[in-house]
Amino acid sequence: KPKIAVFASGNGSNFQAIADAIQEGRLNAEIALVVTDKPEAFVVERARRLGIKSFSFIPAQYDSKQLYEEMLKEKLVEHKVEWLILAGFMRLIGPVLLEAFENRIINIHPSVLPAFPGKDAIGQTLASGAERAGVTVHYVDAGMDTGSIISQQSFPVAGRGREAVEEEIHKLEHELYPATLQKLFHQPVKTKDLYDSMQG
Ligand code: GAR
C-alpha cells in the first residue's frame, strides 16, 4: 500500500477527505505524515484527532527553500514516504523535492487548468465571467499549477455567488481527489505508457 505525505497550509478539508476515503476502503494508501508550513493551521488539529502524525515547519526559519526542502526530504525518507499529495499547500515545490519525488508529487487546484492558475483561482474564475468553474488534479512540476493534468471536473456557474460556487468546488474536490489517487496508485500501467517512459 503506497505511503503518502499530505502537504497542507490551511483548513485541511481535502486531507480529511483523503483520510476518510482510506478509512472507508475507497482509497488503498497510508498517510505516513501530514506536513504543514503553518503550525497553527486546522489541518494539524484534524491530523491529531485522526491519530496521524504531523510535522510543522516555519519556512522563514530557514535561509533558503533548498535548506528546508533538504530537511523535509530527510523527514519524508525517514517515514518511507513514496508520494507527496498537495492539498491546499500554498508554496511552490523546489528542485530538491521535485528530484527526490520525480513524477510522485500531485496537487489539486480549484479551477479548470490551464485557466486560472495561482492564488484565489475561484475569485479569478468568477471575476472573469467564465461560464464554468471546476477542479483539476495534476502532476506538480516547477511551474505554478502547470504540470500534466490527471483528472478534471467542471460545472456551470449559472449566476451563482462565491459561497455557492466554493461549496460546490469543495464537494467536487472531496470526491475527485481520493478517486483520482486510487486510480493513479492502483491502475495497471498501460503498455504504451510504459514503452514511452522507457524511451525517456
Ligand atoms: C482547496 O480548494 C485547494 O484546491 C486549494 O486550496 C484549498 C484548500 O482547502 N488549493 C490551491 O488553491 C492551490 N493553488 P482545504 O485546506 O480545506 O483542503
PDB file of C-alpha atoms and ligand atoms in Angstrom:
ATOM      1  CA  LYS A   1       0.000   0.000   0.000  1.00  0.00           C
ATOM      2  CA  PRO A   2       1.560   3.311  -1.051  1.00  0.00           C
ATOM      3  CA  LYS A   3       2.775   5.543   1.753  1.00  0.00           C
ATOM      4  CA  ILE A   4       1.842   9.161   1.211  1.00  0.00           C
ATOM      5  CA  ALA A   5       2.536  12.507   2.858  1.00  0.00           C
ATOM      6  CA  VAL A   6      -0.223  15.110   2.652  1.00  0.00           C
ATOM      7  CA  PHE A   7       1.041  18.703   2.431  1.00  0.00           C
ATOM      8  CA  ALA A   8      -1.438  21.386   3.554  1.00  0.00           C
ATOM      9  CA  SER A   9      -1.388  25.004   4.725  1.00  0.00           C
ATOM     10  CA  GLY A  10      -4.924  25.576   5.951  1.00  0.00           C
ATOM     11  CA  ASN A  11      -8.232  24.010   6.843  1.00  0.00           C
ATOM     12  CA  GLY A  12      -7.304  20.563   5.599  1.00  0.00           C
ATOM     13  CA  SER A  13     -10.723  19.502   4.302  1.00  0.00           C
ATOM     14  CA  ASN A  14      -9.032  17.718   1.391  1.00  0.00           C
ATOM     15  CA  PHE A  15      -6.697  15.932   3.809  1.00  0.00           C
ATOM     16  CA  GLN A  16      -9.807  14.910   5.746  1.00  0.00           C
ATOM     17  CA  ALA A  17     -11.483  13.628   2.566  1.00  0.00           C
ATOM     18  CA  ILE A  18      -8.399  11.516   1.764  1.00  0.00           C
ATOM     19  CA  ALA A  19      -8.233  10.142   5.315  1.00  0.00           C
ATOM     20  CA  ASP A  20     -11.974   9.336   5.231  1.00  0.00           C
ATOM     21  CA  ALA A  21     -11.612   7.558   1.887  1.00  0.00           C
ATOM     22  CA  ILE A  22      -8.805   5.428   3.318  1.00  0.00           C
ATOM     23  CA  GLN A  23     -10.848   4.589   6.399  1.00  0.00           C
ATOM     24  CA  GLU A  24     -13.862   3.675   4.265  1.00  0.00           C
ATOM     25  CA  GLY A  25     -11.794   1.456   1.950  1.00  0.00           C
ATOM     26  CA  ARG A  26     -12.231   3.636  -1.155  1.00  0.00           C
ATOM     27  CA  LEU A  27      -8.543   4.519  -1.234  1.00  0.00           C
ATOM     28  CA  ASN A  28      -5.859   1.963  -0.610  1.00  0.00           C
ATOM     29  CA  ALA A  29      -2.995   4.015   0.831  1.00  0.00           C
ATOM     30  CA  GLU A  30      -1.449   5.015   4.128  1.00  0.00           C
ATOM     31  CA  ILE A  31      -0.908   8.588   5.290  1.00  0.00           C
ATOM     32  CA  ALA A  32       2.529   8.362   6.857  1.00  0.00           C
ATOM     33  CA  LEU A  33       2.757  12.069   7.623  1.00  0.00           C
ATOM     34  CA  VAL A  34       0.972  15.401   7.335  1.00  0.00           C
ATOM     35  CA  VAL A  35       3.335  18.275   6.528  1.00  0.00           C
ATOM     36  CA  THR A  36       2.431  21.912   7.060  1.00  0.00           C
ATOM     37  CA  ASP A  37       4.207  25.245   6.692  1.00  0.00           C
ATOM     38  CA  LYS A  38       1.647  26.795   9.078  1.00  0.00           C
ATOM     39  CA  PRO A  39       1.884  25.298  12.575  1.00  0.00           C
ATOM     40  CA  GLU A  40      -1.438  26.952  13.568  1.00  0.00           C
ATOM     41  CA  ALA A  41      -3.385  25.525  10.600  1.00  0.00           C
ATOM     42  CA  PHE A  42      -6.511  23.498  11.392  1.00  0.00           C
ATOM     43  CA  VAL A  43      -5.112  20.575   9.400  1.00  0.00           C
ATOM     44  CA  VAL A  44      -2.793  19.899  12.379  1.00  0.00           C
ATOM     45  CA  GLU A  45      -5.803  19.500  14.682  1.00  0.00           C
ATOM     46  CA  ARG A  46      -7.525  17.247  12.133  1.00  0.00           C
ATOM     47  CA  ALA A  47      -4.426  15.022  11.998  1.00  0.00           C
ATOM     48  CA  ARG A  48      -4.250  14.886  15.798  1.00  0.00           C
ATOM     49  CA  ARG A  49      -7.906  13.790  16.009  1.00  0.00           C
ATOM     50  CA  LEU A  50      -7.266  11.042  13.472  1.00  0.00           C
ATOM     51  CA  GLY A  51      -4.090   9.886  15.203  1.00  0.00           C
ATOM     52  CA  ILE A  52      -1.984  10.724  12.152  1.00  0.00           C
ATOM     53  CA  LYS A  53       1.496  12.122  12.695  1.00  0.00           C
ATOM     54  CA  SER A  54       2.017  15.704  11.588  1.00  0.00           C
ATOM     55  CA  PHE A  55       5.131  17.761  11.065  1.00  0.00           C
ATOM     56  CA  SER A  56       5.151  21.572  11.110  1.00  0.00           C
ATOM     57  CA  PHE A  57       7.943  23.803   9.939  1.00  0.00           C
ATOM     58  CA  ILE A  58       8.338  27.566   9.520  1.00  0.00           C
ATOM     59  CA  PRO A  59       9.919  28.400   6.167  1.00  0.00           C
ATOM     60  CA  ALA A  60      11.157  31.801   7.415  1.00  0.00           C
ATOM     61  CA  GLN A  61      13.403  29.983   9.888  1.00  0.00           C
ATOM     62  CA  TYR A  62      15.465  28.600   7.010  1.00  0.00           C
ATOM     63  CA  ASP A  63      17.870  30.565   4.857  1.00  0.00           C
ATOM     64  CA  SER A  64      16.513  29.107   1.631  1.00  0.00           C
ATOM     65  CA  LYS A  65      13.926  26.823   0.065  1.00  0.00           C
ATOM     66  CA  GLN A  66      16.769  24.443  -0.704  1.00  0.00           C
ATOM     67  CA  LEU A  67      17.601  24.127   3.003  1.00  0.00           C
ATOM     68  CA  TYR A  68      14.067  23.485   4.230  1.00  0.00           C
ATOM     69  CA  GLU A  69      13.409  21.074   1.378  1.00  0.00           C
ATOM     70  CA  GLU A  70      16.541  19.106   2.284  1.00  0.00           C
ATOM     71  CA  MET A  71      15.241  18.920   5.848  1.00  0.00           C
ATOM     72  CA  LEU A  72      11.812  17.813   4.578  1.00  0.00           C
ATOM     73  CA  LYS A  73      13.354  15.248   2.264  1.00  0.00           C
ATOM     74  CA  GLU A  74      15.131  13.657   5.207  1.00  0.00           C
ATOM     75  CA  LYS A  75      11.868  13.510   7.205  1.00  0.00           C
ATOM     76  CA  LEU A  76       9.995  12.018   4.266  1.00  0.00           C
ATOM     77  CA  VAL A  77      12.633   9.373   3.632  1.00  0.00           C
ATOM     78  CA  GLU A  78      12.680   8.548   7.348  1.00  0.00           C
ATOM     79  CA  HIS A  79       8.918   7.888   7.149  1.00  0.00           C
ATOM     80  CA  LYS A  80       9.349   5.882   3.912  1.00  0.00           C
ATOM     81  CA  VAL A  81       7.035   8.275   2.054  1.00  0.00           C
ATOM     82  CA  GLU A  82       6.585   7.455  -1.649  1.00  0.00           C
ATOM     83  CA  TRP A  83       4.129  10.122  -2.827  1.00  0.00           C
ATOM     84  CA  LEU A  84       3.645  13.799  -1.923  1.00  0.00           C
ATOM     85  CA  ILE A  85      -0.007  14.800  -2.067  1.00  0.00           C
ATOM     86  CA  LEU A  86      -0.503  18.564  -2.007  1.00  0.00           C
ATOM     87  CA  ALA A  87      -3.877  19.609  -0.587  1.00  0.00           C
ATOM     88  CA  GLY A  88      -4.016  23.373  -0.219  1.00  0.00           C
ATOM     89  CA  PHE A  89      -0.244  23.684   0.263  1.00  0.00           C
ATOM     90  CA  MET A  90       0.394  27.282  -0.737  1.00  0.00           C
ATOM     91  CA  ARG A  91       4.034  27.090  -1.771  1.00  0.00           C
ATOM     92  CA  LEU A  92       5.913  26.148  -4.914  1.00  0.00           C
ATOM     93  CA  ILE A  93       7.882  22.909  -4.684  1.00  0.00           C
ATOM     94  CA  GLY A  94      11.584  23.373  -5.462  1.00  0.00           C
ATOM     95  CA  PRO A  95      14.204  21.253  -7.219  1.00  0.00           C
ATOM     96  CA  VAL A  96      15.225  19.238  -4.132  1.00  0.00           C
ATOM     97  CA  LEU A  97      11.783  17.650  -3.656  1.00  0.00           C
ATOM     98  CA  LEU A  98      10.973  17.599  -7.382  1.00  0.00           C
ATOM     99  CA  GLU A  99      14.048  15.461  -7.972  1.00  0.00           C
ATOM    100  CA  ALA A 100      13.630  13.255  -4.912  1.00  0.00           C
ATOM    101  CA  PHE A 101       9.963  12.521  -5.776  1.00  0.00           C
ATOM    102  CA  GLU A 102      10.036  12.707  -9.547  1.00  0.00           C
ATOM    103  CA  ASN A 103       6.558  12.060 -11.010  1.00  0.00           C
ATOM    104  CA  ARG A 104       5.284  11.371  -7.489  1.00  0.00           C
ATOM    105  CA  ILE A 105       4.027  14.813  -6.463  1.00  0.00           C
ATOM    106  CA  ILE A 106       0.340  15.519  -7.063  1.00  0.00           C
ATOM    107  CA  ASN A 107      -1.736  18.664  -6.499  1.00  0.00           C
ATOM    108  CA  ILE A 108      -5.383  19.673  -6.555  1.00  0.00           C
ATOM    109  CA  HIS A 109      -6.326  23.105  -7.812  1.00  0.00           C
ATOM    110  CA  PRO A 110      -9.730  24.830  -7.738  1.00  0.00           C
ATOM    111  CA  SER A 111     -10.017  25.768 -11.417  1.00  0.00           C
ATOM    112  CA  VAL A 112     -10.197  24.103 -14.799  1.00  0.00           C
ATOM    113  CA  LEU A 113      -6.488  24.370 -15.604  1.00  0.00           C
ATOM    114  CA  PRO A 114      -4.766  25.761 -17.590  1.00  0.00           C
ATOM    115  CA  ALA A 115      -7.246  28.552 -16.819  1.00  0.00           C
ATOM    116  CA  PHE A 116      -6.702  30.483 -13.588  1.00  0.00           C
ATOM    117  CA  PRO A 117      -3.516  29.081 -12.055  1.00  0.00           C
ATOM    118  CA  GLY A 118      -2.123  30.573  -8.831  1.00  0.00           C
ATOM    119  CA  LYS A 119      -3.818  32.176  -5.890  1.00  0.00           C
ATOM    120  CA  ASP A 120      -7.582  32.666  -5.461  1.00  0.00           C
ATOM    121  CA  ALA A 121      -8.493  30.606  -8.506  1.00  0.00           C
ATOM    122  CA  ILE A 122     -12.180  30.710  -7.548  1.00  0.00           C
ATOM    123  CA  GLY A 123     -12.128  34.523  -7.324  1.00  0.00           C
ATOM    124  CA  GLN A 124     -10.312  34.681 -10.660  1.00  0.00           C
ATOM    125  CA  THR A 125     -12.898  32.365 -12.250  1.00  0.00           C
ATOM    126  CA  LEU A 126     -15.846  34.457 -11.028  1.00  0.00           C
ATOM    127  CA  ALA A 127     -14.221  37.794 -11.884  1.00  0.00           C
ATOM    128  CA  SER A 128     -13.568  36.592 -15.440  1.00  0.00           C
ATOM    129  CA  GLY A 129     -17.244  35.838 -16.011  1.00  0.00           C
ATOM    130  CA  ALA A 130     -16.347  32.266 -17.056  1.00  0.00           C
ATOM    131  CA  GLU A 131     -19.385  30.060 -17.635  1.00  0.00           C
ATOM    132  CA  ARG A 132     -17.921  27.075 -15.826  1.00  0.00           C
ATOM    133  CA  ALA A 133     -15.931  26.543 -12.637  1.00  0.00           C
ATOM    134  CA  GLY A 134     -14.198  23.346 -11.622  1.00  0.00           C
ATOM    135  CA  VAL A 135     -11.246  21.468 -10.203  1.00  0.00           C
ATOM    136  CA  THR A 136      -8.095  19.815 -11.555  1.00  0.00           C
ATOM    137  CA  VAL A 137      -5.804  17.121 -10.200  1.00  0.00           C
ATOM    138  CA  HIS A 138      -2.355  17.349 -11.793  1.00  0.00           C
ATOM    139  CA  TYR A 139       1.280  16.343 -11.511  1.00  0.00           C
ATOM    140  CA  VAL A 140       3.476  19.005  -9.934  1.00  0.00           C
ATOM    141  CA  ASP A 141       6.366  20.478 -11.872  1.00  0.00           C
ATOM    142  CA  ALA A 142       8.486  23.568 -11.231  1.00  0.00           C
ATOM    143  CA  GLY A 143       5.799  25.951 -12.504  1.00  0.00           C
ATOM    144  CA  MET A 144       2.714  27.340 -10.802  1.00  0.00           C
ATOM    145  CA  ASP A 145      -0.059  24.778 -11.476  1.00  0.00           C
ATOM    146  CA  THR A 146       1.476  23.860 -14.847  1.00  0.00           C
ATOM    147  CA  GLY A 147       2.102  20.086 -14.582  1.00  0.00           C
ATOM    148  CA  SER A 148       0.274  17.474 -16.670  1.00  0.00           C
ATOM    149  CA  ILE A 149      -3.386  17.089 -15.921  1.00  0.00           C
ATOM    150  CA  ILE A 150      -4.609  13.790 -14.478  1.00  0.00           C
ATOM    151  CA  SER A 151      -8.301  14.494 -13.943  1.00  0.00           C
ATOM    152  CA  GLN A 152     -10.684  17.398 -14.167  1.00  0.00           C
ATOM    153  CA  GLN A 153     -14.330  18.166 -13.466  1.00  0.00           C
ATOM    154  CA  SER A 154     -16.415  21.266 -14.048  1.00  0.00           C
ATOM    155  CA  PHE A 155     -19.925  22.613 -13.578  1.00  0.00           C
ATOM    156  CA  PRO A 156     -21.872  25.673 -14.763  1.00  0.00           C
ATOM    157  CA  VAL A 157     -21.532  28.793 -12.600  1.00  0.00           C
ATOM    158  CA  ALA A 158     -25.063  29.810 -13.646  1.00  0.00           C
ATOM    159  CA  GLY A 159     -25.014  33.191 -11.971  1.00  0.00           C
ATOM    160  CA  ARG A 160     -24.279  31.786  -8.527  1.00  0.00           C
ATOM    161  CA  GLY A 161     -22.225  33.750  -5.988  1.00  0.00           C
ATOM    162  CA  ARG A 162     -18.894  32.975  -4.432  1.00  0.00           C
ATOM    163  CA  GLU A 163     -20.199  30.985  -1.491  1.00  0.00           C
ATOM    164  CA  ALA A 164     -22.300  28.594  -3.563  1.00  0.00           C
ATOM    165  CA  VAL A 165     -19.524  28.067  -6.121  1.00  0.00           C
ATOM    166  CA  GLU A 166     -16.965  27.492  -3.382  1.00  0.00           C
ATOM    167  CA  GLU A 167     -19.198  24.928  -1.722  1.00  0.00           C
ATOM    168  CA  GLU A 168     -19.643  23.028  -4.979  1.00  0.00           C
ATOM    169  CA  ILE A 169     -15.885  23.172  -5.683  1.00  0.00           C
ATOM    170  CA  HIS A 170     -15.076  21.679  -2.301  1.00  0.00           C
ATOM    171  CA  LYS A 171     -17.678  18.959  -2.714  1.00  0.00           C
ATOM    172  CA  LEU A 172     -16.173  18.058  -6.103  1.00  0.00           C
ATOM    173  CA  GLU A 173     -12.626  18.129  -4.719  1.00  0.00           C
ATOM    174  CA  HIS A 174     -13.501  15.803  -1.866  1.00  0.00           C
ATOM    175  CA  GLU A 175     -14.820  13.216  -4.329  1.00  0.00           C
ATOM    176  CA  LEU A 176     -12.370  13.693  -7.179  1.00  0.00           C
ATOM    177  CA  TYR A 177      -9.103  13.718  -5.218  1.00  0.00           C
ATOM    178  CA  PRO A 178      -9.392  10.344  -3.421  1.00  0.00           C
ATOM    179  CA  ALA A 179     -10.901   8.701  -6.528  1.00  0.00           C
ATOM    180  CA  THR A 180      -8.088  10.012  -8.742  1.00  0.00           C
ATOM    181  CA  LEU A 181      -5.414   8.893  -6.288  1.00  0.00           C
ATOM    182  CA  GLN A 182      -6.916   5.413  -6.107  1.00  0.00           C
ATOM    183  CA  LYS A 183      -6.716   5.123  -9.913  1.00  0.00           C
ATOM    184  CA  LEU A 184      -3.235   6.582 -10.037  1.00  0.00           C
ATOM    185  CA  PHE A 185      -1.873   4.237  -7.379  1.00  0.00           C
ATOM    186  CA  HIS A 186      -3.599   1.059  -8.479  1.00  0.00           C
ATOM    187  CA  GLN A 187      -4.443   1.169 -12.171  1.00  0.00           C
ATOM    188  CA  PRO A 188      -2.120  -1.119 -14.120  1.00  0.00           C
ATOM    189  CA  VAL A 189       0.257   0.897 -16.271  1.00  0.00           C
ATOM    190  CA  LYS A 190      -0.709   0.793 -19.949  1.00  0.00           C
ATOM    191  CA  THR A 191       1.901  -0.913 -22.090  1.00  0.00           C
ATOM    192  CA  LYS A 192       2.194   2.104 -24.344  1.00  0.00           C
ATOM    193  CA  ASP A 193       2.857   4.478 -21.417  1.00  0.00           C
ATOM    194  CA  LEU A 194       5.467   2.082 -20.112  1.00  0.00           C
ATOM    195  CA  TYR A 195       7.089   1.930 -23.550  1.00  0.00           C
ATOM    196  CA  ASP A 196       7.045   5.731 -23.843  1.00  0.00           C
ATOM    197  CA  SER A 197       8.591   6.134 -20.410  1.00  0.00           C
ATOM    198  CA  MET A 198      11.347   3.643 -21.297  1.00  0.00           C
ATOM    199  CA  GLN A 199      12.203   5.756 -24.342  1.00  0.00           C
ATOM    200  CA  GLY A 200      12.903   8.543 -21.816  1.00  0.00           C
TER     201      GLY A 200
HETATM  202  C1  GAR B   1      -8.592  23.728  -1.941  1.00  0.00           C
HETATM  203  O1  GAR B   1      -9.705  24.314  -2.565  1.00  0.00           O
HETATM  204  C2  GAR B   1      -7.473  23.529  -2.932  1.00  0.00           C
HETATM  205  O2  GAR B   1      -7.915  23.199  -4.216  1.00  0.00           O
HETATM  206  C3  GAR B   1      -6.835  24.883  -2.912  1.00  0.00           C
HETATM  207  O3  GAR B   1      -6.839  25.253  -1.562  1.00  0.00           O
HETATM  208  C4  GAR B   1      -7.991  24.702  -0.936  1.00  0.00           C
HETATM  209  C5  GAR B   1      -7.566  24.023   0.345  1.00  0.00           C
HETATM  210  O4  GAR B   1      -8.689  23.643   1.108  1.00  0.00           O
HETATM  211  N1  GAR B   1      -5.506  24.841  -3.458  1.00  0.00           N
HETATM  212  C6  GAR B   1      -4.953  25.833  -4.167  1.00  0.00           C
HETATM  213  O5  GAR B   1      -5.526  26.889  -4.378  1.00  0.00           O
HETATM  214  C7  GAR B   1      -3.559  25.551  -4.663  1.00  0.00           C
HETATM  215  N2  GAR B   1      -3.125  26.565  -5.589  1.00  0.00           N
HETATM  216  P1  GAR B   1      -8.517  22.607   2.306  1.00  0.00           P
HETATM  217  O6  GAR B   1      -7.380  23.102   3.195  1.00  0.00           O
HETATM  218  O7  GAR B   1      -9.830  22.638   3.031  1.00  0.00           O
HETATM  219  O8  GAR B   1      -8.213  21.263   1.721  1.00  0.00           O
END
